[in-house]
CSV table of C-alpha atoms and ligand atoms in Angstrom, one decimal:
chain,number,residue,atom,x,y,z
J,907,MET,CA,-81.2,98.1,-18.5
J,908,PHE,CA,-81.9,99.8,-15.2
J,909,GLN,CA,-83.4,98.3,-12.1
J,910,ASN,CA,-85.8,99.7,-9.6
J,911,THR,CA,-84.0,98.7,-6.4
J,912,ARG,CA,-82.0,100.5,-3.8
J,913,GLU,CA,-78.9,98.3,-4.3
J,914,TYR,CA,-78.9,99.0,-8.0
J,915,ALA,CA,-79.2,102.8,-7.4
J,916,GLN,CA,-76.4,102.6,-4.9
J,917,GLN,CA,-74.3,100.8,-7.4
J,918,LEU,CA,-74.9,103.7,-10.0
J,919,ASP,CA,-73.8,106.1,-7.3
J,920,SER,CA,-70.6,104.2,-6.6
J,921,GLN,CA,-69.8,104.5,-10.3
J,922,ASP,CA,-70.6,108.2,-10.5
J,923,LYS,CA,-67.4,110.2,-11.2
J,924,ILE,CA,-68.8,113.4,-9.7
J,925,ALA,CA,-70.6,111.9,-6.7
J,926,GLN,CA,-68.3,113.8,-4.3
J,927,TYR,CA,-69.9,117.1,-5.2
J,928,ARG,CA,-73.1,116.1,-3.4
J,929,ASN,CA,-71.1,116.8,-0.2
J,930,GLU,CA,-70.4,120.3,-1.3
J,931,PHE,CA,-74.0,121.4,-0.9
J,932,ILE,CA,-76.3,122.1,2.0
J,933,PHE,CA,-79.6,120.3,1.9
J,934,PRO,CA,-82.6,121.4,3.9
J,935,LYS,CA,-84.3,118.8,6.1
J,936,VAL,CA,-87.9,117.7,6.5
J,937,ASN,CA,-88.8,115.5,9.5
J,938,GLY,CA,-85.0,115.5,10.4
J,939,LYS,CA,-84.2,113.9,7.0
J,940,GLN,CA,-82.2,115.5,4.1
J,941,VAL,CA,-84.7,116.3,1.3
J,942,ILE,CA,-84.7,114.9,-2.2
J,943,TYR,CA,-84.3,118.2,-4.0
J,944,PHE,CA,-85.9,118.5,-7.5
J,945,THR,CA,-86.1,122.3,-7.8
J,946,GLY,CA,-82.5,123.2,-8.7
J,947,ASN,CA,-84.1,124.5,-11.9
J,948,SER,CA,-85.8,127.2,-9.8
J,949,LEU,CA,-83.3,127.9,-7.0
J,950,GLY,CA,-80.1,125.9,-6.7
J,951,LEU,CA,-78.9,124.7,-3.3
J,952,GLN,CA,-76.2,126.6,-1.4
J,953,PRO,CA,-72.7,125.3,-1.9
J,954,LYS,CA,-70.8,125.0,1.4
J,955,ARG,CA,-67.9,127.0,0.0
J,956,THR,CA,-70.0,130.0,-0.9
J,957,LYS,CA,-70.0,131.6,2.6
J,958,ALA,CA,-66.3,132.0,2.6
J,959,TYR,CA,-66.5,134.0,-0.6
J,960,VAL,CA,-69.0,136.4,0.9
J,961,ASP,CA,-67.1,136.6,4.2
J,962,GLU,CA,-64.0,137.6,2.3
J,963,ILE,CA,-65.8,140.7,0.9
J,964,MET,CA,-67.3,141.5,4.3
J,965,SER,CA,-63.9,141.5,5.9
J,966,ASP,CA,-62.2,143.4,3.1
J,967,TRP,CA,-64.8,146.0,3.5
J,968,ALA,CA,-64.3,146.1,7.3
J,969,ASN,CA,-60.5,146.2,7.1
J,970,LEU,CA,-59.9,148.3,3.9
J,971,ALA,CA,-63.1,150.2,3.4
J,972,VAL,CA,-62.8,152.2,0.1
J,973,GLU,CA,-59.3,150.9,-0.4
J,974,GLY,CA,-60.8,147.5,-1.1
J,975,HIS,CA,-61.6,148.7,-4.6
J,976,PHE,CA,-57.9,148.4,-5.5
J,977,TYR,CA,-56.1,146.7,-2.6
J,978,ALA,CA,-58.3,143.8,-1.6
J,979,GLU,CA,-56.8,140.4,-2.5
J,980,LYS,CA,-59.6,140.2,-5.1
J,981,PRO,CA,-60.0,143.9,-5.9
J,982,TRP,CA,-63.5,145.0,-6.4
J,983,TRP,CA,-63.0,147.4,-9.3
J,984,ASP,CA,-62.4,144.5,-11.7
J,985,TYR,CA,-64.0,141.6,-9.7
J,986,GLN,CA,-66.2,140.8,-12.7
J,987,GLU,CA,-63.2,139.9,-14.8
J,988,ARG,CA,-62.7,136.8,-12.7
J,989,PHE,CA,-65.8,135.4,-14.4
J,990,ALA,CA,-64.7,135.8,-18.0
J,991,ASN,CA,-62.7,132.5,-18.3
J,992,PRO,CA,-64.7,130.1,-16.3
J,993,LEU,CA,-68.1,131.5,-17.4
J,994,SER,CA,-67.1,131.5,-21.1
J,995,LYS,CA,-66.5,127.8,-20.8
J,996,VAL,CA,-70.0,127.2,-19.4
J,997,VAL,CA,-71.7,128.9,-22.3
J,998,GLY,CA,-69.2,128.2,-25.1
J,999,ALA,CA,-68.0,131.7,-25.7
J,1000,LEU,CA,-64.8,133.7,-25.9
J,1001,PRO,CA,-63.9,135.3,-22.6
J,1002,SER,CA,-64.5,138.8,-24.0
J,1003,GLU,CA,-68.1,137.8,-25.0
J,1004,VAL,CA,-69.4,137.3,-21.5
J,1005,THR,CA,-69.8,139.3,-18.4
J,1006,VAL,CA,-72.0,139.5,-15.3
J,1007,MET,CA,-74.3,142.4,-14.3
J,1008,ASN,CA,-77.8,143.4,-13.1
J,1009,THR,CA,-80.5,140.7,-13.2
J,1010,LEU,CA,-82.0,138.7,-16.0
J,1011,THR,CA,-85.0,140.6,-17.1
J,1012,VAL,CA,-83.2,143.9,-16.7
J,1013,ASN,CA,-80.4,142.6,-19.0
J,1014,LEU,CA,-82.9,141.5,-21.6
J,1015,HIS,CA,-84.4,145.0,-21.6
J,1016,LEU,CA,-80.9,146.5,-22.0
J,1017,LEU,CA,-80.0,144.1,-24.8
J,1018,MET,CA,-83.2,145.0,-26.6
J,1019,VAL,CA,-81.9,148.5,-26.9
J,1020,SER,CA,-79.1,147.1,-29.0
J,1021,PHE,CA,-80.8,144.3,-30.8
J,1022,TYR,CA,-84.4,145.3,-31.3
J,1023,ARG,CA,-84.1,148.1,-33.8
J,1024,PRO,CA,-87.3,148.0,-35.8
J,1025,HIS,CA,-87.3,149.9,-39.0
J,1026,GLY,CA,-89.6,150.1,-42.1
J,1027,LYS,CA,-91.5,146.9,-42.4
J,1028,ARG,CA,-89.0,144.9,-40.3
J,1029,TYR,CA,-90.4,145.3,-36.7
J,1030,LYS,CA,-91.7,141.9,-35.7
J,1031,ILE,CA,-90.4,139.7,-32.8
J,1032,LEU,CA,-90.8,135.9,-32.8
J,1033,CYS,CA,-91.0,134.1,-29.5
J,1034,GLU,CA,-92.4,130.8,-28.2
J,1035,GLU,CA,-96.0,130.5,-27.1
J,1036,LYS,CA,-96.4,130.7,-23.3
J,1037,ALA,CA,-92.9,132.1,-22.8
J,1038,PHE,CA,-91.9,132.7,-19.2
J,1039,PRO,CA,-94.2,135.6,-18.0
J,1040,SER,CA,-91.4,138.0,-17.3
J,1041,ASP,CA,-90.1,137.6,-20.9
J,1042,GLN,CA,-93.6,138.2,-22.2
J,1043,TYR,CA,-94.0,141.4,-20.2
J,1044,MET,CA,-90.5,142.5,-21.3
J,1045,LEU,CA,-91.3,142.0,-25.0
J,1046,GLN,CA,-94.7,143.6,-24.8
J,1047,SER,CA,-93.4,146.7,-23.0
J,1048,GLN,CA,-90.4,147.0,-25.5
J,1049,VAL,CA,-92.7,146.8,-28.5
J,1050,LYS,CA,-95.1,149.4,-27.0
J,1051,PHE,CA,-92.1,151.6,-26.2
J,1052,ARG,CA,-91.2,151.6,-29.8
J,1053,GLY,CA,-94.7,152.6,-30.8
J,1054,TYR,CA,-96.0,149.2,-32.1
J,1055,ASN,CA,-99.0,147.1,-31.0
J,1056,PRO,CA,-97.9,143.9,-29.3
J,1057,LYS,CA,-100.7,141.9,-30.9
J,1058,ASP,CA,-99.3,142.7,-34.3
J,1059,ALA,CA,-95.6,142.9,-33.5
J,1060,ILE,CA,-95.1,139.8,-31.3
J,1061,VAL,CA,-95.6,136.6,-33.2
J,1062,GLU,CA,-95.8,133.4,-31.2
J,1063,ILE,CA,-94.8,129.9,-32.3
J,1064,LYS,CA,-97.6,127.6,-31.2
J,1065,ARG,CA,-97.9,124.0,-30.1
J,1066,ARG,CA,-100.1,121.9,-32.4
J,1067,GLU,CA,-103.5,120.9,-31.0
J,1068,GLY,CA,-103.1,118.2,-28.4
J,1069,GLU,CA,-99.2,118.4,-28.3
J,1070,HIS,CA,-97.1,119.4,-25.3
J,1071,ASN,CA,-94.0,120.6,-27.2
J,1072,ILE,CA,-93.2,122.9,-30.1
J,1073,ARG,CA,-92.1,121.2,-33.3
J,1074,HIS,CA,-88.8,122.3,-34.7
J,1075,GLU,CA,-90.2,122.5,-38.3
J,1076,ASP,CA,-93.0,124.8,-37.0
J,1077,ILE,CA,-90.3,127.3,-35.8
J,1078,LEU,CA,-88.6,127.4,-39.1
J,1079,ALA,CA,-91.9,127.7,-40.9
J,1080,LYS,CA,-92.9,130.6,-38.8
J,1081,ILE,CA,-89.6,132.3,-39.6
J,1082,ASP,CA,-90.4,131.9,-43.3
J,1083,GLU,CA,-93.9,133.2,-42.8
J,1084,VAL,CA,-92.8,136.4,-41.0
J,1085,GLY,CA,-89.9,136.7,-43.6
J,1086,ASP,CA,-88.6,140.2,-44.1
J,1087,GLU,CA,-90.8,141.6,-41.4
J,1088,LEU,CA,-88.8,139.7,-38.8
J,1089,ALA,CA,-86.5,142.0,-36.7
J,1090,LEU,CA,-85.7,139.6,-33.8
J,1091,VAL,CA,-86.1,136.1,-32.6
J,1092,LEU,CA,-86.0,135.7,-28.8
J,1093,ILE,CA,-86.8,132.3,-27.3
J,1094,GLY,CA,-86.0,130.5,-24.1
J,1095,GLY,CA,-83.3,128.0,-25.1
J,1096,VAL,CA,-84.8,125.4,-22.7
J,1097,ASN,CA,-88.5,125.8,-22.0
J,1098,TYR,CA,-89.1,126.4,-18.3
J,1099,TYR,CA,-92.4,124.5,-18.3
J,1100,THR,CA,-91.8,121.4,-20.3
J,1101,GLY,CA,-87.9,121.3,-20.3
J,1102,GLN,CA,-87.9,121.1,-24.1
J,1103,VAL,CA,-84.4,122.0,-25.5
J,1104,PHE,CA,-84.5,123.9,-28.8
J,1105,ASP,CA,-82.0,123.5,-31.6
J,1106,MET,CA,-80.4,126.9,-31.1
J,1107,LYS,CA,-77.7,126.4,-33.8
J,1108,THR,CA,-80.2,125.8,-36.6
J,1109,ILE,CA,-82.7,128.3,-35.5
J,1110,THR,CA,-80.1,131.0,-35.1
J,1111,ALA,CA,-78.6,130.4,-38.6
J,1112,TYR,CA,-82.0,130.3,-40.2
J,1113,ALA,CA,-83.4,133.5,-38.7
J,1114,GLN,CA,-80.2,135.3,-39.4
J,1115,SER,CA,-80.4,134.3,-43.1
J,1116,LYS,CA,-83.7,136.2,-43.2
J,1117,GLY,CA,-82.0,139.3,-41.8
J,1118,ALA,CA,-83.1,139.1,-38.1
J,1119,PHE,CA,-81.1,139.3,-34.9
J,1120,VAL,CA,-81.3,136.2,-32.7
J,1121,GLY,CA,-81.1,136.2,-28.9
J,1122,TRP,CA,-81.7,133.4,-26.3
J,1123,ASP,CA,-82.9,133.5,-22.8
J,1124,LEU,CA,-80.8,130.9,-21.2
J,1125,ALA,CA,-82.3,130.9,-17.7
J,1126,HIS,CA,-82.9,127.1,-17.8
J,1127,ALA,CA,-79.9,126.4,-20.1
J,1128,ALA,CA,-76.9,127.9,-18.3
J,1129,GLY,CA,-75.2,125.2,-16.3
J,1130,ASN,CA,-77.6,122.6,-17.7
J,1131,ILE,CA,-76.8,122.0,-21.3
J,1132,LYS,CA,-73.9,122.2,-23.7
J,1133,LEU,CA,-73.8,125.6,-25.3
J,1134,ASP,CA,-71.7,126.9,-28.1
J,1135,LEU,CA,-72.9,130.5,-28.3
J,1136,HIS,CA,-69.8,131.7,-30.2
J,1137,ASP,CA,-69.8,129.0,-32.8
J,1138,TRP,CA,-73.5,129.1,-33.2
J,1139,ASN,CA,-73.1,132.8,-34.1
J,1140,VAL,CA,-75.8,133.8,-31.6
J,1141,ASP,CA,-76.1,137.6,-31.5
J,1142,PHE,CA,-76.8,137.9,-27.8
J,1143,ALA,CA,-78.0,135.9,-24.7
J,1144,ALA,CA,-78.7,136.4,-21.0
J,1145,TRP,CA,-79.3,134.0,-18.1
J,1146,CYS,CA,-79.8,134.1,-14.4
J,1147,SER,CA,-77.4,132.5,-12.0
J,1148,TYR,CA,-79.6,131.2,-9.3
J,1149,LYS,CA,-81.2,128.2,-11.1
J,1150,TYR,CA,-78.7,125.5,-12.2
J,1151,MET,CA,-75.8,127.8,-11.3
J,1152,ASN,CA,-76.5,127.9,-7.5
J,1153,SER,CA,-75.6,131.6,-6.8
J,1154,GLY,CA,-78.5,132.4,-4.4
J,1155,PRO,CA,-81.9,134.0,-4.7
J,1156,GLY,CA,-82.4,136.7,-7.2
J,1157,ASN,CA,-78.8,136.9,-7.9
J,1158,VAL,CA,-76.8,138.6,-10.7
J,1159,SER,CA,-77.3,137.6,-14.4
J,1160,GLY,CA,-74.8,136.8,-17.1
J,1161,ILE,CA,-74.8,138.1,-20.6
J,1162,PHE,CA,-73.3,137.1,-23.9
J,1163,VAL,CA,-72.7,139.5,-26.8
J,1164,HIS,CA,-71.1,138.0,-29.9
J,1165,GLN,CA,-67.6,139.3,-30.9
J,1166,MET,CA,-69.0,140.5,-34.2
J,1167,HIS,CA,-70.8,143.3,-32.4
J,1168,HIS,CA,-68.1,144.4,-30.1
J,1169,ALA,CA,-66.5,147.2,-32.1
J,1170,ASP,CA,-69.6,148.4,-34.0
J,1171,PRO,CA,-69.7,152.1,-33.3
J,1172,GLU,CA,-73.3,152.3,-34.6
J,1173,MET,CA,-74.6,149.9,-31.9
J,1174,PRO,CA,-77.1,151.7,-29.7
J,1175,ARG,CA,-76.9,151.0,-26.0
J,1176,PHE,CA,-77.7,152.5,-22.7
J,1177,ALA,CA,-74.3,153.4,-21.2
J,1178,GLY,CA,-72.7,154.0,-17.9
J,1179,TRP,CA,-69.2,154.4,-16.5
J,1180,TRP,CA,-68.5,150.7,-16.0
J,1181,GLY,CA,-68.8,150.1,-19.8
J,1182,HIS,CA,-66.2,152.8,-20.5
J,1183,ASN,CA,-62.7,152.1,-21.7
J,1184,LYS,CA,-60.9,150.5,-18.8
J,1185,GLU,CA,-57.6,152.3,-19.0
J,1186,ARG,CA,-59.4,155.6,-18.8
J,1187,ARG,CA,-62.4,154.8,-16.6
J,1188,PHE,CA,-61.2,156.9,-13.7
J,1189,LYS,CA,-60.2,159.9,-15.8
J,1190,MET,CA,-63.8,160.9,-15.6
J,1191,GLU,CA,-64.0,162.0,-19.2
J,1192,PRO,CA,-67.2,163.3,-20.7
J,1193,GLN,CA,-67.2,161.2,-23.9
J,1194,PHE,CA,-68.3,157.6,-23.7
J,1195,ASP,CA,-65.9,155.1,-25.3
J,1196,ALA,CA,-67.3,151.5,-25.0
J,1197,VAL,CA,-65.1,148.6,-24.0
J,1198,HIS,CA,-64.9,146.3,-27.0
J,1199,GLY,CA,-66.5,143.3,-25.4
J,1200,ALA,CA,-69.6,142.3,-23.4
J,1201,GLU,CA,-68.2,144.5,-20.7
J,1202,GLY,CA,-69.1,147.5,-22.9
J,1203,TRP,CA,-72.7,146.8,-21.9
J,1204,GLN,CA,-71.9,147.3,-18.2
J,1205,ILE,CA,-73.5,150.3,-16.6
J,1206,SER,CA,-72.8,150.6,-12.9
J,1207,ASN,CA,-70.0,149.5,-10.6
J,1208,LEU,CA,-70.8,146.0,-9.5
J,1209,PRO,CA,-72.5,144.6,-6.4
J,1210,VAL,CA,-69.5,142.6,-5.3
J,1211,ILE,CA,-71.3,141.1,-2.3
J,1212,SER,CA,-73.7,139.5,-4.8
J,1213,LEU,CA,-71.0,138.5,-7.2
J,1214,ALA,CA,-69.1,136.5,-4.5
J,1215,PRO,CA,-71.5,133.5,-4.4
J,1216,TYR,CA,-71.7,133.5,-8.2
J,1217,LEU,CA,-67.9,133.4,-8.4
J,1218,ALA,CA,-67.8,130.4,-5.9
J,1219,SER,CA,-70.3,128.6,-8.2
J,1220,VAL,CA,-68.6,129.4,-11.5
J,1221,GLU,CA,-65.3,128.1,-10.1
J,1222,MET,CA,-67.0,124.9,-9.1
J,1223,PHE,CA,-68.4,124.5,-12.6
J,1224,ASP,CA,-65.0,125.0,-14.0
J,1225,GLU,CA,-63.6,122.3,-11.8
J,1226,VAL,CA,-66.3,119.8,-12.7
J,1227,GLY,CA,-66.5,120.7,-16.4
J,1228,MET,CA,-69.7,120.7,-18.4
J,1229,ASP,CA,-68.9,117.3,-20.1
J,1230,ALA,CA,-68.8,115.4,-16.8
J,1231,LEU,CA,-71.9,117.2,-15.7
J,1232,ILE,CA,-73.8,116.3,-18.9
J,1233,GLU,CA,-72.7,112.7,-18.8
J,1234,LYS,CA,-74.2,112.3,-15.3
J,1235,ARG,CA,-77.2,114.5,-16.2
J,1236,ASP,CA,-78.2,112.2,-19.1
J,1237,LYS,CA,-77.9,109.1,-17.0
J,1238,ILE,CA,-79.7,110.3,-13.9
J,1239,THR,CA,-82.5,111.8,-16.0
J,1240,SER,CA,-83.0,108.5,-17.8
J,1241,TYR,CA,-83.0,106.7,-14.5
J,1242,LEU,CA,-85.7,109.0,-13.2
J,1243,GLU,CA,-87.7,108.4,-16.3
J,1244,PHE,CA,-87.3,104.7,-15.8
J,1245,ILE,CA,-88.4,104.9,-12.1
J,1246,LEU,CA,-91.5,106.9,-13.1
J,1247,GLY,CA,-92.3,104.2,-15.7
J,1248,GLU,CA,-91.8,101.4,-13.2
J,1249,ILE,CA,-94.1,103.0,-10.5
J,1250,GLN,CA,-96.7,103.7,-13.2
J,1251,LYS,CA,-96.7,100.0,-14.1
J,1252,GLU,CA,-96.8,98.8,-10.5
J,1253,ILE,CA,-99.8,100.8,-9.4
J,1254,ASN,CA,-101.3,101.9,-12.7
J,1255,GLY,CA,-100.6,105.6,-11.9
J,1256,ASP,CA,-102.4,108.2,-13.9
J,1257,PHE,CA,-99.6,110.6,-14.9
J,1258,GLU,CA,-97.6,111.4,-18.0
J,1259,VAL,CA,-94.1,112.8,-18.7
J,1260,ILE,CA,-94.6,115.8,-21.1
J,1261,THR,CA,-90.9,116.5,-21.6
J,1262,PRO,CA,-89.7,115.2,-25.0
J,1263,SER,CA,-88.4,111.7,-24.8
J,1264,ASN,CA,-85.8,112.3,-27.5
J,1265,PRO,CA,-82.5,112.9,-25.5
J,1266,VAL,CA,-81.4,115.8,-27.8
J,1267,GLU,CA,-84.6,117.7,-27.0
J,1268,ARG,CA,-84.3,117.5,-23.2
J,1269,ALA,CA,-81.8,118.0,-20.5
J,1270,CYS,CA,-82.1,117.8,-16.7
J,1271,GLN,CA,-85.8,118.4,-16.3
J,1272,LEU,CA,-88.8,116.0,-16.5
J,1273,SER,CA,-92.2,117.7,-16.3
J,1274,VAL,CA,-94.9,115.3,-15.1
J,1275,TYR,CA,-98.6,115.9,-15.9
J,1276,LEU,CA,-100.6,114.5,-13.0
J,1277,HIS,CA,-103.8,113.6,-14.7
J,1278,GLY,CA,-105.5,111.6,-11.9
J,1279,GLU,CA,-103.7,113.0,-8.9
J,1280,GLY,CA,-103.3,116.7,-8.8
J,1281,ARG,CA,-102.4,119.0,-6.1
J,1282,ASN,CA,-102.9,116.5,-3.2
J,1283,LEU,CA,-100.1,114.4,-4.5
J,1284,PHE,CA,-97.8,117.4,-4.7
J,1285,ASP,CA,-98.6,118.3,-1.1
J,1286,TYR,CA,-97.9,114.7,-0.1
J,1287,LEU,CA,-94.5,114.7,-1.7
J,1288,MET,CA,-93.6,118.0,-0.1
J,1289,LYS,CA,-94.6,116.8,3.4
J,1290,ASN,CA,-92.5,113.7,2.8
J,1291,GLY,CA,-89.3,115.4,1.9
J,1292,VAL,CA,-89.6,115.5,-1.9
J,1293,ILE,CA,-89.2,119.1,-3.0
J,1294,THR,CA,-90.7,119.7,-6.4
J,1295,ASP,CA,-92.7,122.6,-7.8
J,1296,TRP,CA,-96.2,122.9,-8.9
J,1297,ARG,CA,-97.2,124.6,-12.2
J,1298,GLU,CA,-100.8,125.1,-13.2
J,1299,PRO,CA,-102.9,123.4,-14.4
J,1300,ASN,CA,-101.5,120.1,-13.1
J,1301,VAL,CA,-97.8,119.7,-13.6
J,1302,ILE,CA,-94.9,119.0,-11.3
J,1303,ARG,CA,-91.4,119.7,-12.5
J,1304,LEU,CA,-88.6,117.4,-11.5
J,1305,ALA,CA,-85.0,118.4,-12.0
J,1306,PRO,CA,-82.5,115.7,-10.9
J,1307,VAL,CA,-79.6,118.2,-10.8
J,1308,PRO,CA,-76.4,116.1,-11.6
J,1309,LEU,CA,-74.2,118.2,-9.2
J,1310,TYR,CA,-76.0,117.2,-6.1
J,1311,CYS,CA,-78.7,114.6,-6.7
J,1312,SER,CA,-78.0,110.9,-6.3
J,1313,PHE,CA,-79.3,107.9,-8.1
J,1314,GLU,CA,-80.5,106.6,-4.7
J,1315,ASP,CA,-82.6,109.8,-4.4
J,1316,MET,CA,-84.4,108.7,-7.6
J,1317,TYR,CA,-85.1,105.3,-6.2
J,1318,GLU,CA,-86.3,106.8,-2.9
J,1319,PHE,CA,-88.5,109.3,-4.8
J,1320,GLY,CA,-90.2,106.4,-6.6
J,1321,GLN,CA,-91.1,104.8,-3.2
J,1322,VAL,CA,-92.5,108.0,-1.8
J,1323,LEU,CA,-94.5,108.6,-5.1
J,1324,LYS,CA,-95.9,105.1,-4.9
J,1325,ALA,CA,-96.9,105.4,-1.2
J,1326,GLY,CA,-98.4,108.8,-2.0
J,1327,ILE,CA,-100.6,107.6,-4.8
J,1328,GLN,CA,-101.7,104.6,-2.8
J,1329,ALA,CA,-102.5,106.8,0.2
J,1330,LEU,CA,-104.7,109.1,-1.9
J,1331,HIS,CA,-106.5,106.2,-3.7
J,1332,PRO,CA,-106.8,103.5,-1.1
O,2621,LIG,C1,-86.3,132.3,-14.2
O,2621,LIG,C2,-86.6,133.0,-15.4
O,2621,LIG,C3,-86.7,134.4,-15.5
O,2621,LIG,C4,-86.6,135.2,-14.2
O,2621,LIG,O1,-86.2,136.5,-14.4
O,2621,LIG,P1,-85.6,137.5,-13.3
O,2621,LIG,O2,-85.4,138.8,-14.0
O,2621,LIG,O3,-84.3,136.8,-12.8
O,2621,LIG,O4,-86.6,137.6,-12.2
O,2621,LIG,C5,-86.9,135.0,-16.7
O,2621,LIG,N1,-87.1,134.3,-17.8
O,2621,LIG,C6,-87.0,133.0,-17.8
O,2621,LIG,C7,-87.2,132.2,-19.1
O,2621,LIG,C8,-86.8,132.3,-16.6
O,2621,LIG,O5,-86.8,131.0,-16.6
C-alpha cells in the first residue's frame, strides 16, 4: 500500500523508469518555485528539444528559401511523412492510416464529408451528452448543412440521474434503440470533463454491426491511453496535438482513416493538391487522383513551422513508448487518488473524485468535485503553484502526466491542498 510521506514519494520516483523525462520539459515558476503542473490534458508543457526543431526550419528558410521544399535536410514537401511511423505507434494504426494536418475541429468537419452520408431513414448521429462544445457545434452545423434538424438527428447518450459517468450498457442500448436510423457514432474516446474512458473496441463493433460508421474524437486519448485503432476497425478518428502530446498551443491535428476506406473511389471528400497522387503532384494535372491512405485527405501544403514542435514530441513518444508511459500513468494516478483520500480523512475535506474508480475506465485524469470548497480553493491552489483548471459548476481536473509529473509532486500537492482547505475553513 502507498504512504503519504515525502520519503515514500521520493522512493517511488527513484524506481520510476522514465523519471529522466521530467528534465526534458520546461516548467513555469510561481513565487520562484517550479509549479506542480496538472493541466497537461489542456496544454502540455514545452519540451526543451522543441526549439531546435523550429530553429531548423527557420534557418532552412533563411538559407534555402524556396529550395527548402526539396533540399532542406528534412525537406518540407514530404515533412508530414516523418510522422507516419512514430504516430501510428501512438494510436495503434498502420503508418498509411495516419497523417497530420489542419486543426482538430476542422478535421472533424472534413471527415464528416466522408463519413456522415445520411440517406433515406439512416441520418441520425449518436454522441455523448455534454460532449466538448466544439464537437457539439460541429455536429449541429453538419446536420443542418445536410438539411436535418439537430434536435431530431443528434441523439445523446445520457448519464443516469445522480450519476457522473455514462454506463457502457446504456451506450449499447441507445445504439439498439436508434437501430437502422443510425448513420454515425462520434464520441470522445476519453471524456474531457470526467476523464471516463470508453470501450472503443466494443462500441465500434456494435454500431458497425447495425450499419453505422464509427469515429472517435481522441483529443484526450492520444498520448494518454493505449489505442488500437486499426485492430478495433475504427472508421476514422482525429485528435489535437497540444494536450498530452505537447506540441504547443492550437497546433496541428492528427487523423486516422482505416485502410478499408483508402481505395474506395466512391468516398466523397473535399480535395486539394496535397491529397493528390504523390508521384504526379507537381505535374499540375486537372483530374484529382487521391493518395491511397490518410494522406488522401490532405488539402494544402503543410505549415512546416507548426509541424516541427509536433515532430519533436512524436519522436519523444516513440523513444519512451506507450507501454512505459501507461505503466507510470496508472501508478501515479493511483497515488494521486490515494493522496486525495488521505487528505480527505485527515481534515474531513468535502470533495469527491467523479472519475470512474475502475482502472479500465480511466487514464491520466482525476476530476474532483469540490462540494464544500469551490472557486476559492482553486484560486488558492493556483496562487501556491498548483496549476489545475476549473470547470463549471465546481470541478477541478487533475492530470498527473506521466512524462513530466513526479510522485513527489503528488505528495506536495496533498500538503498544499490540506493547507488551502484549512486556510479557507479556519
Ligand atoms: C480540446 C478539444 C477540442 C479542441 O478543438 P480545436 O479544434 O483544437 O480547438 C475539441 N474536441 C475535444 C473533445 C477536445 O477535448
